[in-house]
mmCIF file of C-alpha atoms and ligand atoms in Angstrom:
data_model
loop_
_atom_site.group_PDB
_atom_site.id
_atom_site.type_symbol
_atom_site.label_atom_id
_atom_site.label_comp_id
_atom_site.label_asym_id
_atom_site.label_seq_id
_atom_site.Cartn_x
_atom_site.Cartn_y
_atom_site.Cartn_z
ATOM 1 C CA UNK G 1 -12.695 7.827 16.805
ATOM 2 C CA UNK G 2 -9.941 9.110 19.130
ATOM 3 C CA UNK G 3 -6.962 11.101 17.931
ATOM 4 C CA UNK G 4 -3.276 10.506 18.664
ATOM 5 C CA UNK G 5 -3.550 7.335 16.622
ATOM 6 C CA UNK G 6 -2.421 5.785 13.330
ATOM 7 C CA UNK G 7 -4.463 2.962 11.823
ATOM 8 C CA UNK G 8 -2.570 1.175 9.046
ATOM 9 C CA UNK G 9 -4.364 -1.063 6.544
ATOM 10 C CA UNK G 10 -2.036 -3.270 4.509
ATOM 11 C CA UNK G 11 -2.002 -6.349 2.267
ATOM 12 C CA UNK G 12 -1.452 -7.264 -1.398
ATOM 13 C CA UNK G 13 -3.068 -5.693 -4.433
ATOM 14 C CA UNK G 14 -6.755 -6.464 -4.668
ATOM 15 C CA UNK G 15 -7.291 -7.199 -0.953
ATOM 16 C CA UNK G 16 -9.645 -4.229 -0.460
ATOM 17 C CA UNK G 17 -7.354 -1.743 1.318
ATOM 18 C CA UNK G 18 -8.806 1.365 -0.315
ATOM 19 C CA UNK G 19 -12.332 -0.015 0.102
ATOM 20 C CA UNK G 20 -11.656 -0.383 3.846
ATOM 21 C CA UNK G 21 -10.124 3.125 3.985
ATOM 22 C CA UNK G 22 -13.223 4.550 2.297
ATOM 23 C CA UNK G 23 -15.454 2.714 4.798
ATOM 24 C CA UNK G 24 -13.549 4.322 7.686
ATOM 25 C CA UNK G 25 -13.618 7.750 5.974
ATOM 26 C CA UNK G 26 -17.411 7.441 5.607
ATOM 27 C CA UNK G 27 -17.765 6.723 9.340
ATOM 28 C CA UNK G 28 -15.723 9.855 10.143
ATOM 29 C CA UNK G 29 -17.980 11.894 7.841
ATOM 30 C CA UNK G 30 -21.083 10.508 9.610
ATOM 31 C CA UNK G 31 -19.481 11.508 12.935
ATOM 32 C CA UNK G 32 -19.031 15.031 11.477
ATOM 33 C CA UNK G 33 -15.256 14.937 11.901
ATOM 34 C CA UNK G 34 -13.129 17.352 9.871
ATOM 35 C CA UNK G 35 -11.186 15.114 7.521
ATOM 36 C CA UNK G 36 -8.597 15.518 4.767
ATOM 37 C CA UNK G 37 -7.727 12.744 2.319
ATOM 38 C CA UNK G 38 -4.373 12.492 0.502
ATOM 39 C CA UNK G 39 -2.883 10.339 -2.220
ATOM 40 C CA UNK G 40 0.510 10.416 -3.991
ATOM 41 C CA UNK G 41 0.701 11.711 -7.575
ATOM 42 C CA UNK G 42 2.705 8.632 -8.626
ATOM 43 C CA UNK G 43 -0.465 6.548 -8.509
ATOM 44 C CA UNK G 44 -1.570 6.592 -12.129
ATOM 45 C CA UNK G 45 -4.619 4.415 -11.522
ATOM 46 C CA UNK G 46 -6.722 7.516 -10.958
ATOM 47 C CA UNK G 47 -6.301 10.778 -12.841
ATOM 48 C CA UNK G 48 -8.570 13.198 -10.949
ATOM 49 C CA UNK G 49 -8.331 14.485 -7.391
ATOM 50 C CA UNK G 50 -9.933 11.501 -5.741
ATOM 51 C CA UNK G 51 -9.190 7.987 -4.521
ATOM 52 C CA UNK G 52 -11.166 5.065 -5.842
ATOM 53 C CA UNK G 53 -11.631 1.452 -4.795
ATOM 54 C CA UNK G 54 -11.936 -1.457 -7.226
ATOM 55 C CA UNK G 55 -15.605 -1.820 -6.348
ATOM 56 C CA UNK G 56 -16.375 1.715 -7.539
ATOM 57 C CA UNK G 57 -16.417 3.723 -4.284
ATOM 58 C CA UNK G 58 -14.530 6.992 -4.200
ATOM 59 C CA UNK G 59 -13.712 10.090 -2.126
ATOM 60 C CA UNK G 60 -12.203 13.483 -2.926
ATOM 61 C CA UNK G 61 -8.462 13.517 -2.264
ATOM 62 C CA UNK G 62 -5.617 16.020 -2.406
ATOM 63 C CA UNK G 63 -2.787 14.745 -4.620
ATOM 64 C CA UNK G 64 0.691 15.475 -3.253
ATOM 65 C CA UNK G 65 4.127 14.847 -4.704
ATOM 66 C CA UNK G 66 6.158 15.048 -1.462
ATOM 67 C CA UNK G 67 5.051 13.805 1.947
ATOM 68 C CA UNK G 68 5.980 17.136 3.607
ATOM 69 C CA UNK G 69 3.161 18.785 1.600
ATOM 70 C CA UNK G 70 0.669 16.868 3.759
ATOM 71 C CA UNK G 71 1.786 18.878 6.837
ATOM 72 C CA UNK G 72 1.391 22.109 4.857
ATOM 73 C CA UNK G 73 -2.181 21.265 3.867
ATOM 74 C CA UNK G 74 -3.492 19.872 7.174
ATOM 75 C CA UNK G 75 -5.066 22.672 9.226
ATOM 76 C CA UNK G 76 -5.200 22.821 13.060
ATOM 77 C CA UNK G 77 -8.938 22.064 13.100
ATOM 78 C CA UNK G 78 -8.622 18.950 10.887
ATOM 79 C CA UNK G 79 -9.272 15.916 13.084
ATOM 80 C CA UNK G 80 -8.718 12.986 10.713
ATOM 81 C CA UNK G 81 -6.045 12.570 8.028
ATOM 82 C CA UNK G 82 -6.480 9.690 5.564
ATOM 83 C CA UNK G 83 -3.601 8.731 3.239
ATOM 84 C CA UNK G 84 -3.823 6.162 0.426
ATOM 85 C CA UNK G 85 -0.874 4.273 -1.178
ATOM 86 C CA UNK G 86 1.676 5.043 1.561
ATOM 87 C CA UNK G 87 4.314 2.808 -0.068
ATOM 88 C CA UNK G 88 4.815 5.394 -2.833
ATOM 89 C CA UNK G 89 5.777 8.285 -0.508
ATOM 90 C CA UNK G 90 9.347 9.409 0.259
ATOM 91 C CA UNK G 91 10.956 8.446 3.602
ATOM 92 C CA UNK G 92 9.767 11.644 5.316
ATOM 93 C CA UNK G 93 6.294 10.097 5.476
ATOM 94 C CA UNK G 94 7.287 8.423 8.795
ATOM 95 C CA UNK G 95 8.083 11.822 10.399
ATOM 96 C CA UNK G 96 5.013 13.416 8.827
ATOM 97 C CA UNK G 97 2.669 10.806 10.327
ATOM 98 C CA UNK G 98 4.448 10.926 13.716
ATOM 99 C CA UNK G 99 3.981 14.719 13.750
ATOM 100 C CA UNK G 100 0.265 14.407 12.926
ATOM 101 C CA UNK G 101 -0.185 11.814 15.697
ATOM 102 C CA UNK G 102 1.620 14.057 18.217
ATOM 103 C CA UNK G 103 -0.681 16.926 17.222
ATOM 104 C CA UNK G 104 -3.645 14.761 18.262
ATOM 105 C CA UNK G 105 -4.839 13.781 14.792
ATOM 106 C CA UNK G 106 -6.281 10.412 13.909
ATOM 107 C CA UNK G 107 -4.334 9.139 10.884
ATOM 108 C CA UNK G 108 -5.667 6.296 8.725
ATOM 109 C CA UNK G 109 -3.497 4.933 5.924
ATOM 110 C CA UNK G 110 -3.208 2.144 3.384
ATOM 111 C CA UNK G 111 -0.113 0.689 1.760
ATOM 112 C CA UNK G 112 1.275 -2.334 -0.043
ATOM 113 C CA UNK G 113 3.606 -4.020 2.441
ATOM 114 C CA UNK G 114 5.523 -5.984 -0.232
ATOM 115 C CA UNK G 115 6.523 -5.000 -3.767
ATOM 116 C CA UNK G 116 6.262 -7.370 -6.762
ATOM 117 C CA UNK G 117 9.596 -8.917 -5.704
ATOM 118 C CA UNK G 118 8.072 -9.752 -2.325
ATOM 119 C CA UNK G 119 10.401 -7.270 -0.607
ATOM 120 C CA UNK G 120 9.290 -4.574 1.887
ATOM 121 C CA UNK G 121 7.906 -1.602 -0.046
ATOM 122 C CA UNK G 122 9.188 1.928 0.700
ATOM 123 C CA UNK G 123 8.685 3.074 4.289
ATOM 124 C CA UNK G 124 6.075 0.409 5.070
ATOM 125 C CA UNK G 125 8.276 -1.447 7.653
ATOM 126 C CA UNK G 126 8.749 1.750 9.726
ATOM 127 C CA UNK G 127 5.093 2.705 9.279
ATOM 128 C CA UNK G 128 3.997 -0.702 10.566
ATOM 129 C CA UNK G 129 6.196 -0.094 13.652
ATOM 130 C CA UNK G 130 4.762 3.344 14.509
ATOM 131 C CA UNK G 131 1.133 2.390 13.746
ATOM 132 C CA UNK G 132 -1.168 2.024 16.743
ATOM 133 C CA UNK G 133 -3.131 -0.670 14.875
ATOM 134 C CA UNK G 134 -2.211 -2.719 11.796
ATOM 135 C CA UNK G 135 -4.795 -4.624 9.788
ATOM 136 C CA UNK G 136 -3.354 -7.096 7.289
ATOM 137 C CA UNK G 137 -5.986 -7.947 4.717
ATOM 138 C CA UNK G 138 -5.736 -11.038 2.513
ATOM 139 C CA UNK G 139 -6.920 -11.336 -1.074
ATOM 140 C CA UNK G 140 -8.183 -14.315 -3.032
ATOM 141 C CA UNK G 141 -5.271 -16.034 -4.839
ATOM 142 C CA UNK G 142 -5.863 -15.597 -8.570
ATOM 143 C CA UNK G 143 -4.111 -18.898 -9.333
ATOM 144 C CA UNK G 144 -5.444 -21.446 -6.821
ATOM 145 C CA UNK G 145 -8.465 -19.587 -5.427
ATOM 146 C CA UNK G 146 -7.496 -19.850 -1.753
ATOM 147 C CA UNK G 147 -8.382 -16.878 0.446
ATOM 148 C CA UNK G 148 -4.907 -16.274 1.873
ATOM 149 C CA UNK G 149 -3.123 -14.319 -0.870
ATOM 150 C CA UNK G 150 -0.457 -12.065 0.660
ATOM 151 C CA UNK G 151 1.782 -11.504 -2.370
ATOM 152 C CA UNK G 152 1.447 -9.186 -5.377
ATOM 153 C CA UNK G 153 2.391 -10.976 -8.617
ATOM 154 C CA UNK G 154 3.488 -8.788 -11.529
ATOM 155 C CA UNK G 155 2.714 -10.251 -14.946
ATOM 156 C CA UNK G 156 4.141 -9.007 -18.238
ATOM 157 C CA UNK G 157 2.386 -10.448 -21.302
ATOM 158 C CA UNK G 158 0.708 -12.854 -18.900
ATOM 159 C CA UNK G 159 4.006 -14.278 -17.563
ATOM 160 C CA UNK G 160 5.587 -13.658 -14.113
ATOM 161 C CA UNK G 161 7.887 -10.613 -14.304
ATOM 162 C CA UNK G 162 11.619 -11.179 -13.862
ATOM 163 C CA UNK G 163 13.414 -10.038 -10.706
ATOM 164 C CA UNK G 164 15.280 -7.358 -12.741
ATOM 165 C CA UNK G 165 11.999 -5.640 -13.678
ATOM 166 C CA UNK G 166 11.870 -2.011 -12.300
ATOM 167 C CA UNK G 167 10.154 -1.378 -8.950
ATOM 168 C CA UNK G 168 7.614 1.088 -10.324
ATOM 169 C CA UNK G 169 6.439 0.776 -13.927
ATOM 170 C CA UNK G 170 4.430 3.719 -15.191
ATOM 171 C CA UNK G 171 2.270 3.290 -18.260
ATOM 172 C CA UNK G 172 3.596 -0.218 -18.897
ATOM 173 C CA UNK G 173 1.733 -3.239 -20.194
ATOM 174 C CA UNK G 174 2.082 -5.074 -16.915
ATOM 175 C CA UNK G 175 -0.782 -6.382 -14.834
ATOM 176 C CA UNK G 176 -0.887 -7.472 -11.222
ATOM 177 C CA UNK G 177 -2.700 -10.185 -9.393
ATOM 178 C CA UNK G 178 -2.840 -11.355 -5.800
ATOM 179 C CA UNK G 179 -1.279 -14.733 -5.091
ATOM 180 C CA UNK G 180 -0.652 -16.918 -2.061
ATOM 181 C CA UNK G 181 2.908 -17.809 -1.000
ATOM 182 C CA UNK G 182 2.607 -21.198 -2.739
ATOM 183 C CA UNK G 183 1.583 -19.754 -6.117
ATOM 184 C CA UNK G 184 3.805 -16.634 -6.130
ATOM 185 C CA UNK G 185 6.631 -16.755 -8.719
ATOM 186 C CA UNK G 186 9.750 -14.593 -9.217
ATOM 187 C CA UNK G 187 11.947 -15.736 -12.121
ATOM 188 C CA UNK G 188 15.576 -14.573 -12.004
ATOM 189 C CA UNK G 189 17.226 -14.683 -15.420
ATOM 190 C CA UNK G 190 20.591 -13.618 -13.905
ATOM 191 C CA UNK G 191 20.728 -16.360 -11.308
ATOM 192 C CA UNK G 192 23.414 -19.034 -11.668
ATOM 193 C CA UNK G 193 22.222 -22.624 -11.803
ATOM 194 C CA UNK G 194 23.779 -23.516 -8.435
ATOM 195 C CA UNK G 195 22.690 -20.379 -6.587
ATOM 196 C CA UNK G 196 19.578 -20.819 -4.489
ATOM 197 C CA UNK G 197 16.669 -18.590 -5.379
ATOM 198 C CA UNK G 198 16.522 -15.943 -2.635
ATOM 199 C CA UNK G 199 13.404 -13.978 -1.830
ATOM 200 C CA UNK G 200 10.985 -13.853 1.064
ATOM 201 C CA UNK G 201 9.396 -17.199 0.208
ATOM 202 C CA UNK G 202 9.533 -18.773 3.636
ATOM 203 C CA UNK G 203 9.589 -22.325 2.282
ATOM 204 C CA UNK G 204 12.815 -21.601 0.361
ATOM 205 C CA UNK G 205 14.518 -20.206 3.458
ATOM 206 C CA UNK G 206 13.618 -23.311 5.415
ATOM 207 C CA UNK G 207 15.231 -25.575 2.809
ATOM 208 C CA UNK G 208 18.603 -23.764 2.647
HETATM 209 ZN ZN1 ZN F 1 -2.509 -19.788 -4.561
#
């Protein structure tokens, strides 16, 4: 429950990041800590001023468009700052969290470490470096059922989305599911026949 810390919870979609954040928020509330919860406006999954886990838990949250607004809204007597969906914030989020840590706050955050292309998402690499603890949660693979899913598969009309698909789709017909490295797919319609498929699939790197 000490300050001067940044606990980062990461993993693919559906691994329970927000559920874990809400569990930690609840413990801070029980300990009577002054806490503020933030989430980016880009997250269209929820429409009101709250964050919600897939298993139906929720907490009031302040929606912000720019990371700098978090510093404006955190007051000196706030002890804990919780931030959901860190991957959607602008690059200033790294400085914002560093500032909060230096002010003695306890920061708890969640974020997708990899986007649908299996590439580092937003400022997550830097955030993982400055975090005092990192918890990588795994999900159940929706294809083979193993419990080690670390990738987020985007599906459009039920088929794996192409590499040229935009990073953030708002209001689209796409769905997402957690998959393990073995089951994750990233078609590339622009790839030449002789060019090796290049993404973070470790097995492919090993074979080149
Ligand atoms: Zn699998």
